[in-house]
CSV table of N, CA and C in Angstrom, one decimal:
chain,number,residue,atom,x,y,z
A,1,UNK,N,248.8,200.1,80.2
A,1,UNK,CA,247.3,200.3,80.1
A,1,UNK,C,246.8,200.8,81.4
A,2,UNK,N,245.7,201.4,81.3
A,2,UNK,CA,245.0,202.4,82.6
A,2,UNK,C,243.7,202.3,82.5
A,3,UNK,N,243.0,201.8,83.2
A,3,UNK,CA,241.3,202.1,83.1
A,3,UNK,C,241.0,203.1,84.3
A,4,UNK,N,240.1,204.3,83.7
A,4,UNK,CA,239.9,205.2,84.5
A,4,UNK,C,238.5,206.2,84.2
A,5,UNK,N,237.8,205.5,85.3
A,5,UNK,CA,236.7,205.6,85.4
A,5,UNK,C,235.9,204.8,83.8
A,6,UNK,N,236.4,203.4,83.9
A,6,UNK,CA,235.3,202.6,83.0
A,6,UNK,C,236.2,202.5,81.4
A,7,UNK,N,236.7,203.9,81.4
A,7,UNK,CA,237.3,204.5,80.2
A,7,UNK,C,238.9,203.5,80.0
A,8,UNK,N,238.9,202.5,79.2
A,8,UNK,CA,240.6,201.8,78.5
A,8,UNK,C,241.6,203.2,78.2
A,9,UNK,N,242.6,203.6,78.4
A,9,UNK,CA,243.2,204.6,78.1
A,9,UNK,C,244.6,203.5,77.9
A,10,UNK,N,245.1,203.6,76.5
A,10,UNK,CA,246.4,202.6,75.8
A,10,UNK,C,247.6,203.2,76.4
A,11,UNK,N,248.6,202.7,76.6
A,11,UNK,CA,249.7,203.0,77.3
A,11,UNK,C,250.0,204.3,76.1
A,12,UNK,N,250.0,204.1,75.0
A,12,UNK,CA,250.8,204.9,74.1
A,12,UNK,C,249.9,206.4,74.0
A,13,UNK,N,248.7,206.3,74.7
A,13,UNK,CA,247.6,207.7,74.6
A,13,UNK,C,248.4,208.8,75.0
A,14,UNK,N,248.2,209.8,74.3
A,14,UNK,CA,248.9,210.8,74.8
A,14,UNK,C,247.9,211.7,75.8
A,15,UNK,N,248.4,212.4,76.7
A,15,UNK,CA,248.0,213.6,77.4
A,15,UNK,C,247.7,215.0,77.5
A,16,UNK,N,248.7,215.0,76.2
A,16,UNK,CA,248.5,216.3,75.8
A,16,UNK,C,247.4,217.0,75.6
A,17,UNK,N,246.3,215.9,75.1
A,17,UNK,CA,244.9,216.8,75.0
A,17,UNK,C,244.2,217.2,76.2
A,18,UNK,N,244.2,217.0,77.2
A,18,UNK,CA,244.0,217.4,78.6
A,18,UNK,C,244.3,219.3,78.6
A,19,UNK,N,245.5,219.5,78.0
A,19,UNK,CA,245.4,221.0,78.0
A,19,UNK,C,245.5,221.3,77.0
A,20,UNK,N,244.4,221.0,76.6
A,20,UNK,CA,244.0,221.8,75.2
A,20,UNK,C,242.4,221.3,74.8
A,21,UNK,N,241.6,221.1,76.1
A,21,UNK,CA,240.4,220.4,76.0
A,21,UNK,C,240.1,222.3,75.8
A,22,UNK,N,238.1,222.4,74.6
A,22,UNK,CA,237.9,223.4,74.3
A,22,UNK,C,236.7,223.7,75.5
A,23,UNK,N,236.4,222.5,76.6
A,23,UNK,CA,235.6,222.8,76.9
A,23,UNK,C,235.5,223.5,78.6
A,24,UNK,N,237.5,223.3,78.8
A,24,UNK,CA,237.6,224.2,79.8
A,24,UNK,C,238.6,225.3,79.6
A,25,UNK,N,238.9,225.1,78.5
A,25,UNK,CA,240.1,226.4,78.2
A,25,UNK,C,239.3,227.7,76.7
A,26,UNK,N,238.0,227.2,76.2
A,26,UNK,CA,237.7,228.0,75.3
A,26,UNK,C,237.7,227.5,74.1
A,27,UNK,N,237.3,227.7,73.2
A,27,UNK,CA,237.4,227.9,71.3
A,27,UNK,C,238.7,227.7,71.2
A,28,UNK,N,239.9,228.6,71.7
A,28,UNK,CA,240.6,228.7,71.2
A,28,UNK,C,241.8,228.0,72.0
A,29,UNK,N,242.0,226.7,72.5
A,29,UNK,CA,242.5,226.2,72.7
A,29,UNK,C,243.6,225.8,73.0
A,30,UNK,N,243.7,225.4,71.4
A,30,UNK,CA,245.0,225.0,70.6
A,30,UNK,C,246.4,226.0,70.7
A,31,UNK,N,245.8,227.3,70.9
A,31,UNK,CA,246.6,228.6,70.6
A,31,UNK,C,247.3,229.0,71.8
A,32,UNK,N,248.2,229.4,71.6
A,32,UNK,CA,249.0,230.0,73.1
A,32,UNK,C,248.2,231.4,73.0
A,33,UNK,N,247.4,231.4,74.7
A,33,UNK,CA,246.3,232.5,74.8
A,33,UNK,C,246.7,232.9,76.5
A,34,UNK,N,247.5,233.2,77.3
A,34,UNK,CA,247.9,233.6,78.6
A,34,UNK,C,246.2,234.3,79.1
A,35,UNK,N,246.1,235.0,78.1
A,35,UNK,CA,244.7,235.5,78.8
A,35,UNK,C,243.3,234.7,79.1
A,36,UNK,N,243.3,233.6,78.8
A,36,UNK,CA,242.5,232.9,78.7
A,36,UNK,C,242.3,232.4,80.7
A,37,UNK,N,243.5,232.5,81.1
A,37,UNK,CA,243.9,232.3,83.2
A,37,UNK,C,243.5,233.2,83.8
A,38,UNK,N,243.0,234.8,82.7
A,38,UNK,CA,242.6,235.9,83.5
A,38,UNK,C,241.3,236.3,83.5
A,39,UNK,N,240.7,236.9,84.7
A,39,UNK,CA,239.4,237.2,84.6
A,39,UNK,C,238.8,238.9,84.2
A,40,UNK,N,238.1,239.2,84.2
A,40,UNK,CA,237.7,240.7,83.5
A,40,UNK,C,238.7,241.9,84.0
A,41,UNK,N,238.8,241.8,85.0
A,41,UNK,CA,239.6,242.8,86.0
A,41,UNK,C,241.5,242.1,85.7
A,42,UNK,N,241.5,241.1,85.3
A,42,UNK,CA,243.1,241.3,84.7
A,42,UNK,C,243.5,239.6,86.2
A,43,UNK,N,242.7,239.8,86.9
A,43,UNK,CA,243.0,239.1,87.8
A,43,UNK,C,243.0,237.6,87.3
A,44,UNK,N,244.0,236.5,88.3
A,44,UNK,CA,243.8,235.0,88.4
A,44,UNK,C,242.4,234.6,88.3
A,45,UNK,N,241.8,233.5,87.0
A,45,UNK,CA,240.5,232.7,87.7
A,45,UNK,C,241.2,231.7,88.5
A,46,UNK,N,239.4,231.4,89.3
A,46,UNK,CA,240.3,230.5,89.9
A,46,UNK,C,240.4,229.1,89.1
A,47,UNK,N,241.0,228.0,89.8
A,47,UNK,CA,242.2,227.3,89.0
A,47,UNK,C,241.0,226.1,88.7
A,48,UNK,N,241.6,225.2,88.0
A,48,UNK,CA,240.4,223.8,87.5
A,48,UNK,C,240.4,223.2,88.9
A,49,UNK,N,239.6,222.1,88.9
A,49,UNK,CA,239.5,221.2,89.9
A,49,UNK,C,240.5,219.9,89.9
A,50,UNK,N,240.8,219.7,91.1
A,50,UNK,CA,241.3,218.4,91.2
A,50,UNK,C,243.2,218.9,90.7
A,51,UNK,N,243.5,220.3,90.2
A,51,UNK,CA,244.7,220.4,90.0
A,51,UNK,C,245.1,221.2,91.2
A,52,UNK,N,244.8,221.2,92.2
A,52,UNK,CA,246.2,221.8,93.3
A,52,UNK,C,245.8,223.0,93.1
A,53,UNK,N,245.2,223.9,91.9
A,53,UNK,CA,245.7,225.0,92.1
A,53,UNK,C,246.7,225.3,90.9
A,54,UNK,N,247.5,224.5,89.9
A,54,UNK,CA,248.1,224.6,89.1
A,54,UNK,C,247.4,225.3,88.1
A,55,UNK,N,245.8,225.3,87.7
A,55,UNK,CA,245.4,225.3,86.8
A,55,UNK,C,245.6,224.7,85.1
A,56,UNK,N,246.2,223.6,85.4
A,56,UNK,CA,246.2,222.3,84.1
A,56,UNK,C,246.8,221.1,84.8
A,57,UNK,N,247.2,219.9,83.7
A,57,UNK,CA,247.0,218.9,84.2
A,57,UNK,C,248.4,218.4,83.8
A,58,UNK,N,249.4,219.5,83.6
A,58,UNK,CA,250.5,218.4,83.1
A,58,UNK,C,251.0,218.1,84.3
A,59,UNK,N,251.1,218.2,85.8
A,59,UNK,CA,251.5,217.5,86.9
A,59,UNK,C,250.9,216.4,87.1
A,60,UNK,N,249.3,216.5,86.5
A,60,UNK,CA,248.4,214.9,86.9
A,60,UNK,C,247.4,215.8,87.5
A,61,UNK,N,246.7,215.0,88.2
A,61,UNK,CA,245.6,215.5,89.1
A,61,UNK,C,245.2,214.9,90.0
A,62,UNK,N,244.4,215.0,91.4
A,62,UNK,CA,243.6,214.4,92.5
A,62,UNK,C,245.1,213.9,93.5
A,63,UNK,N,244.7,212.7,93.9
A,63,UNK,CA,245.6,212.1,94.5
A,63,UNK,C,246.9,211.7,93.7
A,64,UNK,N,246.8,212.0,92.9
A,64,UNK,CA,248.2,210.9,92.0
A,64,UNK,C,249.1,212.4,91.4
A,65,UNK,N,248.8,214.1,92.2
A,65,UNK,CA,249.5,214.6,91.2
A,65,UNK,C,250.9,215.1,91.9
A,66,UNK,N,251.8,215.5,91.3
A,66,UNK,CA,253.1,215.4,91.2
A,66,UNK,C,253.3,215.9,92.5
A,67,UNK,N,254.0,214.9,93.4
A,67,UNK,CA,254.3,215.5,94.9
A,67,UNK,C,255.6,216.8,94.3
A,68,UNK,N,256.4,216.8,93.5
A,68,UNK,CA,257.7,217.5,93.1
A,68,UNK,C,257.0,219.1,92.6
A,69,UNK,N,255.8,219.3,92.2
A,69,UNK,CA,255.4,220.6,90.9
A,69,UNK,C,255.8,221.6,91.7
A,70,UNK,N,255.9,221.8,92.6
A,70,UNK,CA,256.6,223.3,93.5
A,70,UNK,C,257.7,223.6,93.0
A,71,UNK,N,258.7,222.2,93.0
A,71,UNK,CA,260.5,222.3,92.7
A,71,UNK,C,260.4,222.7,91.7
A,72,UNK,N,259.3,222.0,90.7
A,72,UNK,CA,259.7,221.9,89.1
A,72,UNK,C,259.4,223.5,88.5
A,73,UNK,N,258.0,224.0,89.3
A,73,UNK,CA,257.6,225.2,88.7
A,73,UNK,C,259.0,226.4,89.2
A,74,UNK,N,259.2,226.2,90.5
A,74,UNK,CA,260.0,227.2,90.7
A,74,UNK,C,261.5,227.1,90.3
A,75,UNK,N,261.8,226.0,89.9
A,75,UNK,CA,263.2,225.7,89.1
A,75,UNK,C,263.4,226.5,87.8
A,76,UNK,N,262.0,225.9,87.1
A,76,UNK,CA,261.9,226.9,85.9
A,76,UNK,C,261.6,228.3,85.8
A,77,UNK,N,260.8,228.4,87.0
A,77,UNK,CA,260.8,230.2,87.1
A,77,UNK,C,262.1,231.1,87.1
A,78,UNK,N,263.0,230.7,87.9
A,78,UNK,CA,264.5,231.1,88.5
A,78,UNK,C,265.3,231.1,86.9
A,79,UNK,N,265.5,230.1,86.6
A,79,UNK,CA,266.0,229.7,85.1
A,79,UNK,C,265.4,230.8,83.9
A,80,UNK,N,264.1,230.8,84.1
A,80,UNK,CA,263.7,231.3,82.4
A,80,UNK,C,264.1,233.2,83.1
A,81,UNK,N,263.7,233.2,84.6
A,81,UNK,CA,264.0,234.9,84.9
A,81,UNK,C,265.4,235.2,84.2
A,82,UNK,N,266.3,234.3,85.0
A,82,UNK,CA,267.9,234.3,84.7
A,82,UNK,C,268.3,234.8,83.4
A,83,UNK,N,267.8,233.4,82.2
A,83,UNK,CA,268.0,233.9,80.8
A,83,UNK,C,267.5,235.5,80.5
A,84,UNK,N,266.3,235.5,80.9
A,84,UNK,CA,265.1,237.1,80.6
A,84,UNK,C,266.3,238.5,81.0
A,85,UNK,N,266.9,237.8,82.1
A,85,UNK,CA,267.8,238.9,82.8
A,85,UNK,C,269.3,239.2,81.8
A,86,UNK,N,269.3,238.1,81.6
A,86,UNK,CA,271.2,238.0,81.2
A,86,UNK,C,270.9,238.1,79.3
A,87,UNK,N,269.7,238.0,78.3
A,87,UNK,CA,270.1,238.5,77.2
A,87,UNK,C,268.9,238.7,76.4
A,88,UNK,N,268.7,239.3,75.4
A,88,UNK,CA,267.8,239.5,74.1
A,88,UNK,C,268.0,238.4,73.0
A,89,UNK,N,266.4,238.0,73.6
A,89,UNK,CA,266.0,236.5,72.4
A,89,UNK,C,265.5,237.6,71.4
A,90,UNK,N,265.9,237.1,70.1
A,90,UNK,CA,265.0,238.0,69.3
A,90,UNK,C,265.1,236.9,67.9
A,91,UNK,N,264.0,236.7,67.2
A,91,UNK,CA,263.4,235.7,66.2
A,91,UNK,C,264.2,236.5,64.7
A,92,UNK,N,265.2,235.6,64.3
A,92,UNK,CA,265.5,236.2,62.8
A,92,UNK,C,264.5,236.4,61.9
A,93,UNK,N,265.2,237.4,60.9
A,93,UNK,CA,263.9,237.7,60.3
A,93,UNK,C,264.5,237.6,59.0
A,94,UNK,N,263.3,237.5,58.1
A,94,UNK,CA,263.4,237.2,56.8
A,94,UNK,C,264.0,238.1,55.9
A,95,UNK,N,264.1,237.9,54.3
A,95,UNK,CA,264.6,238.6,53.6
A,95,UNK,C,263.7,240.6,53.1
A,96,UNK,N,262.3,240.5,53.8
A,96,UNK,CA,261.1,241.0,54.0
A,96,UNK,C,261.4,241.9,55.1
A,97,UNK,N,262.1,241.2,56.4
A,97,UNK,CA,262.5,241.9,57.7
A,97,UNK,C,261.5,241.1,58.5
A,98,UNK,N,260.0,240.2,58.0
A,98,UNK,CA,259.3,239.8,59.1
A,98,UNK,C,260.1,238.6,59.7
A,99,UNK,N,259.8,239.1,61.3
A,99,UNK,CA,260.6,237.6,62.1
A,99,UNK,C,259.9,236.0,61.5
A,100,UNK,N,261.1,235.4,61.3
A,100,UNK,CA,260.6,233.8,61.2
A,100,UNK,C,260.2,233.3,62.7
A,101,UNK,N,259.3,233.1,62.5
A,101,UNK,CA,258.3,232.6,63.9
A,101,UNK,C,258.4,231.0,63.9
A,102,UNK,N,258.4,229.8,64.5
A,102,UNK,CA,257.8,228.6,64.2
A,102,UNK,C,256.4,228.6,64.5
A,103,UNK,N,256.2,227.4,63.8
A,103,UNK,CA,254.7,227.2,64.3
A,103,UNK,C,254.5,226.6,65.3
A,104,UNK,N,254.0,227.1,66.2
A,104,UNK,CA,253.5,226.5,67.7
A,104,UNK,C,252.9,225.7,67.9
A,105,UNK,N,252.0,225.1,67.2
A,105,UNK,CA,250.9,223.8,67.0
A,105,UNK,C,252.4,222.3,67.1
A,106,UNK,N,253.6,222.8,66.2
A,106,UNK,CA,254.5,222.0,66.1
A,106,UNK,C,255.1,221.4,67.0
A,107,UNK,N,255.9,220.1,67.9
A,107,UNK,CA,256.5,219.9,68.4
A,107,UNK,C,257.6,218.5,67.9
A,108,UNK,N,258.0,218.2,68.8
A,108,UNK,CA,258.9,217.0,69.0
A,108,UNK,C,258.4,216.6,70.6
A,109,UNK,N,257.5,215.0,69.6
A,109,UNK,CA,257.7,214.3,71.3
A,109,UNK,C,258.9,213.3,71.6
A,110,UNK,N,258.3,212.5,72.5
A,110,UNK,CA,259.3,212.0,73.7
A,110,UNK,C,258.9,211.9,74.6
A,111,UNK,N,260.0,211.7,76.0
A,111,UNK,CA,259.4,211.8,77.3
A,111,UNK,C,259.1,213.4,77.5
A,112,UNK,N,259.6,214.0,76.9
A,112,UNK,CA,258.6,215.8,77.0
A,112,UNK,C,258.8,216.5,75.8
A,113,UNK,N,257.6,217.0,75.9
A,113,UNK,CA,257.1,217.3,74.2
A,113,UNK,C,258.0,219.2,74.2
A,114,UNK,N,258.7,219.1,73.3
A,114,UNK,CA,259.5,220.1,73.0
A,114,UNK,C,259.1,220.8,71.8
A,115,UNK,N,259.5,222.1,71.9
A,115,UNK,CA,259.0,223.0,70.0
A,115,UNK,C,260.1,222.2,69.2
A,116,UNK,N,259.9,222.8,67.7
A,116,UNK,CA,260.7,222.4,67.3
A,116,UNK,C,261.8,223.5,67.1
A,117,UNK,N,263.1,223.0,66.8
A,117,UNK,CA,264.1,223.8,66.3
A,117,UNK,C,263.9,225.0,65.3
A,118,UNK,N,264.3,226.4,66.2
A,118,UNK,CA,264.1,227.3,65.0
A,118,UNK,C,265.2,228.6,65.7
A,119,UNK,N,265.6,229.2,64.5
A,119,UNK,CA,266.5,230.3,64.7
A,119,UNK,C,266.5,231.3,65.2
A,120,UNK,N,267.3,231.9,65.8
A,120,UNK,CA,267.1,233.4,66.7
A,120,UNK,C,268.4,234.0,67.2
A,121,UNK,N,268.4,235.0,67.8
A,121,UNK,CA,269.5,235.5,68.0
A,121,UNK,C,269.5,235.9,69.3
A,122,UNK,N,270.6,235.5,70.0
A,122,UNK,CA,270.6,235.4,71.3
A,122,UNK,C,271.7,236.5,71.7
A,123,UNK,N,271.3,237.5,72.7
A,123,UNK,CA,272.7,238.3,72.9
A,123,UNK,C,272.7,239.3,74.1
A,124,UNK,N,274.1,239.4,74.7
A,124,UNK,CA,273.6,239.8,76.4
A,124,UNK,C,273.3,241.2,76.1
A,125,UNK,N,272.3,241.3,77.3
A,125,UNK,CA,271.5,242.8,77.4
A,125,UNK,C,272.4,243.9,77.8
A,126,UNK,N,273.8,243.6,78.6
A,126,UNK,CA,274.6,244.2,78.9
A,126,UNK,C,276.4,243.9,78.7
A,127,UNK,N,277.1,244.8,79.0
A,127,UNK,CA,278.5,244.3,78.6
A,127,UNK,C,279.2,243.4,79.9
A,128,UNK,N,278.4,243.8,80.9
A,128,UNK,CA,278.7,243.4,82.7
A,128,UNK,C,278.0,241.7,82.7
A,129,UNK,N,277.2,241.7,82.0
A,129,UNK,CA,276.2,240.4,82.1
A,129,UNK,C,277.4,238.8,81.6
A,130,UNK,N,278.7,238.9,81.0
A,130,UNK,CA,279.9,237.9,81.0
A,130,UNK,C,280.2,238.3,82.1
A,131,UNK,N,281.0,239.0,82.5
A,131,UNK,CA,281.5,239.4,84.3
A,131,UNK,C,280.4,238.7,85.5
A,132,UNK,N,279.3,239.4,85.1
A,132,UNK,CA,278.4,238.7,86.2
A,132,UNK,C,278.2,236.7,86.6
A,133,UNK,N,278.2,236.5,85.1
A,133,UNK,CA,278.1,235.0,84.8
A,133,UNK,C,279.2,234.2,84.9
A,134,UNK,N,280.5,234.9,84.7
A,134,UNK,CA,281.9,234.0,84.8
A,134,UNK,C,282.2,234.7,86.3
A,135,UNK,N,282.0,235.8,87.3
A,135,UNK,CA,281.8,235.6,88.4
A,135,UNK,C,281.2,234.7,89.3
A,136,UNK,N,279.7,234.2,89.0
A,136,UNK,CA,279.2,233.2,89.3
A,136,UNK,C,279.6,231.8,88.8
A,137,UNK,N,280.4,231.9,88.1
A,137,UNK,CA,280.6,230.1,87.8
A,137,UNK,C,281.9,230.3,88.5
A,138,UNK,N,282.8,230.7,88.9
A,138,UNK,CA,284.1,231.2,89.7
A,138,UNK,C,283.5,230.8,91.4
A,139,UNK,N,282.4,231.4,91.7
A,139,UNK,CA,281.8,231.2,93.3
A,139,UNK,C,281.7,229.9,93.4
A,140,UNK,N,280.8,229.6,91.9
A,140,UNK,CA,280.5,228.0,92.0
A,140,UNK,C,281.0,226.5,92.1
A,141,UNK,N,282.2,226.6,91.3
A,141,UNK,CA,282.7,225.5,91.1
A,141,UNK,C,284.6,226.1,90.7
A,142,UNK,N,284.5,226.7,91.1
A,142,UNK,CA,286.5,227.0,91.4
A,142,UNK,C,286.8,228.0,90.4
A,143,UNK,N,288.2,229.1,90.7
A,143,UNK,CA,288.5,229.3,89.7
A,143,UNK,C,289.4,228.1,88.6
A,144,UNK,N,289.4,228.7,87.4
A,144,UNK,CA,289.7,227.9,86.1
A,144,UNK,C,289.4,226.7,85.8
A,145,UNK,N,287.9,226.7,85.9
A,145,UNK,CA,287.1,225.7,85.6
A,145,UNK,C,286.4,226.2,84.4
């Protein structure tokens, strides 16, 4: 249990509405909208209050937010470039040819709210991109591992 600012908030409350409030992100909320961070000229707004600068709230906010979101953002950055680098995601497609998409509204919670499971086809952008990757796991951790 949490009282904050007067407000009972139940252990079990979720957070997730925080970024997906319509009254700082827009109408359109709910929807995965990238452009919604950019201003007329294409550029950064600036960020909410009380977030660091992250512009949302999944780190927390004020005093209490995540001493770690530098590691965590740039862990993931490195990671999702890496995959972007090394192969072609591409969404199977139906009997039609249109890609099967999931629905994005959808997830799986937990301790972190994940999409749900859906099909795709994963495959390296180059013939060098196994060489490059079993080279690096060779630097990494020995040969014939």
């Amino acid at each position: 249990m949490t009282i904050m600012k007067a407000t009972f908030c139940p252990r079990t409350q979720s957070v997730l509405s925080l970024n997906h409030d319509s009254e700082l992100y827009g109408h359109d909320a709910e929807h995965f909208n990238p452009g919604r961070f950019l201003d007329a000229d294409g550029k950064l707004k600036s960020s909410i209050e009380d977030t660091r600068d992250e512009g949302h709230f999944s780190y927390g906010f004020g005093k209490r937010i995540c001493v770690g979101r530098h590691v965590a953002n740039n862990s993931l950055f490195i990671h999702i470039a890496y995959l972007l680098w090394a192969f072609n995601i591409v969404a199977e497609v139906d009997s039609n040819g249109k890609p099967e998409l999931p629905d994005p509204l959808q997830c799986i919670e937990g301790l972190t709210i994940r999409p749900v499971p859906f099909h795709c086809n994963i495959t390296p952008r180059s013939k060098d991109v196994a060489e490059v990757i079993t080279q690096a796991k060779v630097e990494r951790i020995g040969e014939g591992s």
